[in-house]
């Protein structure tokens, strides 16, 4: 194991605060992780990590070393790609995260095109609706839909998704078709909540006079925390949903869903690519983000 590999291991241990999780992340034996960190501590002649049975924490020297390691590893990435004029020569692992619905309907059907253009880049795709920790979980970039909260990451805005209101014909046969906001009091909303135990604020719409976001509180027995379940619940006739048009189009076209209250839509959802605030972004990450941006445009 060379010094660069040892530094890569140390960075993962520091970010995950765990030898075990770092070993799982890098697909290495835990003994190799411990050996690499010990080798670096002997080389630096200082303790880099405080180890207890419950947690692993960087020392002050370890924190300084961690920041320098990130810079050096980023420089190594850039150096390796310096003379790779042919995009097909780009190499390395790319780990990305994106919402389930976008992965299923947009990215995965076209990913073969990226893989063919860059045959030496290995791609790990995580599909989840939870907000992953980009740094701790080792992601190069993440695709997020909606309002952003993490100011420690660099955000690249690439567009927005128009939202619509819809329900199934089966549901509308039972409850009727709402014509006004007041009619919603007689209807069921399928609630979407990233954390179960909470509910959404209700039916969201933009007031045409003030351009402000408003909510109509609605009853609803079903709450989900996953976009696939959200869509499936609507198709099953369990209530009304507010979702991006791009994902609902196939169901609208084949009559499985019906658009409702077109004058009362929620605000478009911003779509962004997020990545860590590094001095140098590996070229493989840069080309992938450009490909995503072009695909979603």
Coordinates of C-alpha atoms in Angstrom, one line a residue:
X1 CA 0.0 0.0 0.0
X2 CA 1.5 3.3 -1.1
X3 CA 1.2 6.6 0.8
X4 CA -1.5 8.0 -1.5
X5 CA -3.7 4.9 -0.9
X6 CA -3.1 5.3 2.8
X7 CA -4.2 9.0 2.6
X8 CA -7.3 8.0 0.8
X9 CA -8.1 5.5 3.6
X10 CA -7.4 8.1 6.3
X11 CA -9.8 10.6 4.6
X12 CA -12.6 8.0 4.6
X13 CA -12.0 7.1 8.2
X14 CA -12.0 10.7 9.2
X15 CA -15.2 11.5 7.3
X16 CA -17.1 8.4 8.5
X17 CA -15.6 8.6 12.0
X18 CA -15.4 4.8 11.9
X19 CA -12.8 2.2 10.9
X20 CA -15.6 -0.3 10.2
X21 CA -17.6 2.0 7.9
X22 CA -14.5 3.0 6.1
X23 CA -13.6 -0.6 5.5
X24 CA -17.1 -1.3 4.1
X25 CA -17.0 1.9 2.0
X26 CA -13.6 1.0 0.4
X27 CA -14.3 -2.8 0.3
X28 CA -11.1 -3.5 2.3
X29 CA -10.5 -5.6 5.4
X30 CA -10.7 -3.6 8.7
X31 CA -7.1 -4.7 9.4
X32 CA -5.9 -2.9 6.3
X33 CA -7.6 0.3 7.4
X34 CA -6.0 0.2 10.8
X35 CA -2.6 -0.6 9.3
X36 CA -2.8 2.4 6.9
X37 CA -3.7 4.8 9.7
X38 CA -0.9 3.5 11.9
X39 CA 1.6 3.8 9.1
X40 CA 0.6 7.5 8.6
X41 CA 0.8 8.2 12.3
X42 CA 4.3 6.7 12.4
X43 CA 5.3 8.7 9.3
X44 CA 3.9 12.0 10.7
X45 CA 5.1 11.2 14.2
X46 CA 1.8 12.3 15.7
X47 CA -1.5 10.9 16.7
X48 CA -4.1 11.6 14.0
X49 CA -7.2 10.0 15.5
X50 CA -8.6 9.5 19.0
X51 CA -10.0 6.0 19.2
X52 CA -12.5 4.7 21.7
X53 CA -14.8 1.7 21.7
X54 CA -17.7 4.1 20.8
X55 CA -16.2 6.6 18.3
X56 CA -13.3 7.8 16.2
X57 CA -12.4 11.5 16.3
X58 CA -9.7 13.5 14.6
X59 CA -7.1 15.2 16.8
X60 CA -6.1 18.8 16.1
X61 CA -3.1 17.5 14.1
X62 CA -5.4 15.0 12.4
X63 CA -7.8 17.7 11.3
X64 CA -4.9 19.7 9.7
X65 CA -3.6 16.5 8.1
X66 CA -7.1 15.7 6.8
X67 CA -7.5 19.1 5.0
X68 CA -4.0 18.7 3.4
X69 CA -4.8 15.2 2.4
X70 CA -8.0 16.4 0.6
X71 CA -5.9 19.0 -1.3
X72 CA -3.2 16.5 -2.2
X73 CA -5.7 13.9 -3.4
X74 CA -7.5 16.5 -5.5
X75 CA -4.2 17.5 -7.0
X76 CA -3.4 13.9 -7.8
X77 CA -6.8 13.5 -9.6
X78 CA -6.1 16.6 -11.6
X79 CA -2.5 15.5 -12.4
X80 CA -3.7 12.1 -13.6
X81 CA -6.1 13.8 -16.0
X82 CA -3.8 16.5 -17.1
X83 CA -2.7 14.9 -20.4
X84 CA -5.9 12.9 -21.0
X85 CA -7.0 14.9 -24.0
X86 CA -9.4 12.1 -25.2
X87 CA -12.5 12.0 -22.9
X88 CA -12.6 8.2 -23.4
X89 CA -9.3 8.0 -21.4
X90 CA -10.8 9.4 -18.1
X91 CA -10.6 6.8 -15.4
X92 CA -11.7 6.3 -11.8
X93 CA -14.8 5.7 -9.7
X94 CA -17.7 8.1 -9.7
X95 CA -20.2 7.8 -6.8
X96 CA -23.5 9.8 -7.2
X97 CA -26.9 10.1 -5.5
X98 CA -30.2 11.1 -7.0
X99 CA -34.0 10.8 -6.3
X100 CA -35.6 7.5 -7.1
X101 CA -38.0 8.9 -9.6
X102 CA -35.4 10.8 -11.6
X103 CA -33.1 7.8 -11.7
X104 CA -35.8 5.5 -12.9
X105 CA -37.5 7.7 -15.5
X106 CA -34.6 9.9 -16.8
X107 CA -31.1 9.0 -15.8
X108 CA -30.9 5.2 -16.0
X109 CA -32.6 4.8 -19.4
X110 CA -29.8 7.1 -20.8
X111 CA -26.8 6.1 -18.6
X112 CA -25.5 3.7 -21.2
X113 CA -24.7 6.7 -23.4
X114 CA -22.4 8.1 -20.7
X115 CA -20.9 4.7 -20.1
X116 CA -20.1 4.3 -23.8
X117 CA -18.5 7.7 -24.1
X118 CA -16.4 7.2 -20.9
X119 CA -15.7 3.4 -20.8
X120 CA -13.1 3.6 -18.0
X121 CA -15.2 5.4 -15.4
X122 CA -16.9 3.1 -12.9
X123 CA -20.2 4.5 -11.8
X124 CA -21.9 3.9 -8.5
X125 CA -25.5 5.2 -8.4
X126 CA -27.4 5.6 -5.2
X127 CA -31.1 6.1 -5.5
X128 CA -32.9 7.4 -2.4
X129 CA -35.3 10.2 -1.4
X130 CA -33.5 10.9 1.8
X131 CA -30.8 13.7 2.0
X132 CA -27.5 11.8 2.0
X133 CA -24.4 13.3 3.7
X134 CA -22.3 13.9 0.6
X135 CA -19.0 14.1 2.5
X136 CA -19.5 11.4 5.1
X137 CA -20.9 8.9 2.6
X138 CA -18.2 9.6 0.0
X139 CA -20.4 11.0 -2.9
X140 CA -18.7 13.0 -5.6
X141 CA -22.0 14.8 -6.4
X142 CA -25.7 14.5 -5.7
X143 CA -28.7 15.6 -7.7
X144 CA -31.4 17.3 -5.5
X145 CA -34.9 18.5 -6.3
X146 CA -36.4 21.2 -4.1
X147 CA -35.1 23.9 -1.7
X148 CA -31.5 23.6 -0.6
X149 CA -30.4 23.8 3.0
X150 CA -26.7 22.8 3.2
X151 CA -24.6 25.9 2.6
X152 CA -21.4 24.0 3.1
X153 CA -21.8 22.5 -0.4
X154 CA -21.4 24.1 -3.8
X155 CA -24.7 24.2 -5.7
X156 CA -25.1 24.3 -9.4
X157 CA -28.7 25.1 -10.4
X158 CA -29.6 23.3 -13.6
X159 CA -33.3 24.0 -14.0
X160 CA -36.7 23.3 -12.4
X161 CA -39.6 20.9 -12.6
X162 CA -43.1 22.1 -13.2
X163 CA -45.6 20.6 -10.8
X164 CA -49.1 19.5 -11.3
X165 CA -52.0 18.2 -9.2
X166 CA -53.5 14.9 -10.1
X167 CA -55.6 11.9 -9.0
X168 CA -56.8 8.7 -10.5
X169 CA -60.1 8.3 -12.3
X170 CA -61.1 5.7 -9.6
X171 CA -60.6 8.3 -6.9
X172 CA -62.5 11.0 -8.8
X173 CA -65.4 8.7 -9.3
X174 CA -65.7 8.3 -5.5
X175 CA -65.0 11.9 -4.4
X176 CA -65.8 14.0 -7.5
X177 CA -63.6 16.4 -9.4
X178 CA -62.7 19.5 -7.3
X179 CA -63.3 22.8 -9.2
X180 CA -62.2 25.3 -6.5
X181 CA -59.9 25.4 -3.5
X182 CA -62.9 25.2 -1.2
X183 CA -63.9 21.9 -2.8
X184 CA -60.6 20.4 -1.4
X185 CA -62.2 20.2 2.1
X186 CA -64.2 17.2 0.7
X187 CA -61.0 15.4 -0.6
X188 CA -58.1 13.4 0.6
X189 CA -54.5 14.5 0.1
X190 CA -51.7 11.9 0.0
X191 CA -49.1 13.5 2.3
X192 CA -45.4 13.4 1.5
X193 CA -43.0 13.7 4.5
X194 CA -39.3 13.0 4.5
X195 CA -39.6 12.0 8.1
X196 CA -42.5 9.8 9.1
X197 CA -44.5 11.1 12.0
X198 CA -45.0 14.4 10.4
X199 CA -47.4 15.6 7.6
X200 CA -47.2 18.1 4.8
X201 CA -48.7 21.6 5.3
X202 CA -51.5 20.7 2.9
X203 CA -52.3 21.5 -0.7
X204 CA -49.7 24.0 -2.0
X205 CA -50.5 26.7 -4.6
X206 CA -49.2 30.1 -5.7
X207 CA -51.5 33.0 -5.1
X208 CA -51.8 34.8 -8.5
X209 CA -52.2 38.2 -6.9
X210 CA -49.2 38.2 -4.5
X211 CA -47.1 35.4 -6.1
X212 CA -46.8 34.0 -2.6
X213 CA -46.9 30.3 -1.7
X214 CA -50.1 29.4 0.2
X215 CA -51.5 26.2 1.7
X216 CA -54.9 24.6 2.0
X217 CA -55.0 22.2 5.0
X218 CA -56.4 18.9 3.9
X219 CA -57.2 15.6 5.5
X220 CA -55.4 12.5 4.3
X221 CA -54.9 9.1 5.9
X222 CA -51.9 8.1 3.8
X223 CA -48.4 9.5 4.4
X224 CA -45.3 8.3 2.5
X225 CA -41.6 9.2 2.5
X226 CA -40.7 7.8 -1.0
X227 CA -41.6 9.1 -4.4
X228 CA -42.4 5.6 -5.8
X229 CA -44.9 5.1 -2.9
X230 CA -46.3 8.6 -3.5
X231 CA -47.0 7.8 -7.1
X232 CA -48.3 4.3 -6.4
X233 CA -50.7 5.6 -3.8
X234 CA -52.2 8.0 -6.2
X235 CA -52.5 5.4 -8.9
X236 CA -54.3 3.2 -6.4
X237 CA -56.9 5.8 -5.9
X238 CA -55.9 6.8 -2.3
X239 CA -55.9 10.6 -2.9
X240 CA -54.6 13.7 -4.6
X241 CA -50.8 14.3 -5.1
X242 CA -48.7 17.3 -6.3
X243 CA -45.8 16.0 -8.3
X244 CA -43.4 17.0 -11.1
X245 CA -45.0 16.9 -14.5
X246 CA -42.2 14.9 -16.1
X247 CA -42.9 11.9 -14.0
X248 CA -46.7 12.0 -14.3
X249 CA -46.8 12.5 -18.1
X250 CA -46.9 8.8 -19.0
X251 CA -49.8 8.2 -16.6
X252 CA -51.7 11.3 -17.9
X253 CA -51.2 10.2 -21.5
X254 CA -52.6 6.7 -20.9
X255 CA -55.5 7.9 -18.7
X256 CA -54.3 6.4 -15.4
X257 CA -54.2 9.9 -13.9
X258 CA -56.1 13.1 -14.4
X259 CA -54.8 16.6 -13.9
X260 CA -56.8 18.8 -11.4
X261 CA -57.0 22.5 -10.6
X262 CA -54.5 23.7 -13.3
X263 CA -54.8 27.3 -12.1
X264 CA -53.6 26.3 -8.6
X265 CA -50.2 24.7 -9.0
X266 CA -47.4 24.5 -6.5
X267 CA -44.2 26.5 -7.4
X268 CA -41.8 24.7 -9.7
X269 CA -39.2 22.7 -7.9
X270 CA -35.6 23.8 -8.4
X271 CA -33.1 21.1 -9.6
X272 CA -29.5 21.3 -8.5
X273 CA -26.2 19.4 -8.5
X274 CA -24.3 19.6 -5.3
X275 CA -20.6 18.8 -4.7
X276 CA -18.0 19.4 -2.0
X277 CA -16.2 22.7 -1.9
X278 CA -12.9 21.5 -3.2
X279 CA -10.1 23.4 -4.8
X280 CA -10.1 21.0 -7.8
X281 CA -13.0 19.0 -9.1
X282 CA -11.9 15.7 -10.7
X283 CA -12.6 15.9 -14.5
X284 CA -14.7 12.7 -14.4
X285 CA -17.1 14.5 -11.9
X286 CA -17.1 17.6 -14.1
X287 CA -18.0 15.7 -17.3
X288 CA -20.7 13.7 -15.5
X289 CA -22.4 16.9 -14.1
X290 CA -22.3 18.5 -17.5
X291 CA -23.9 15.4 -19.0
X292 CA -26.7 15.4 -16.3
X293 CA -27.3 19.1 -16.9
X294 CA -27.6 18.6 -20.7
X295 CA -29.9 15.6 -20.2
X296 CA -32.3 17.4 -17.9
X297 CA -32.3 20.6 -20.0

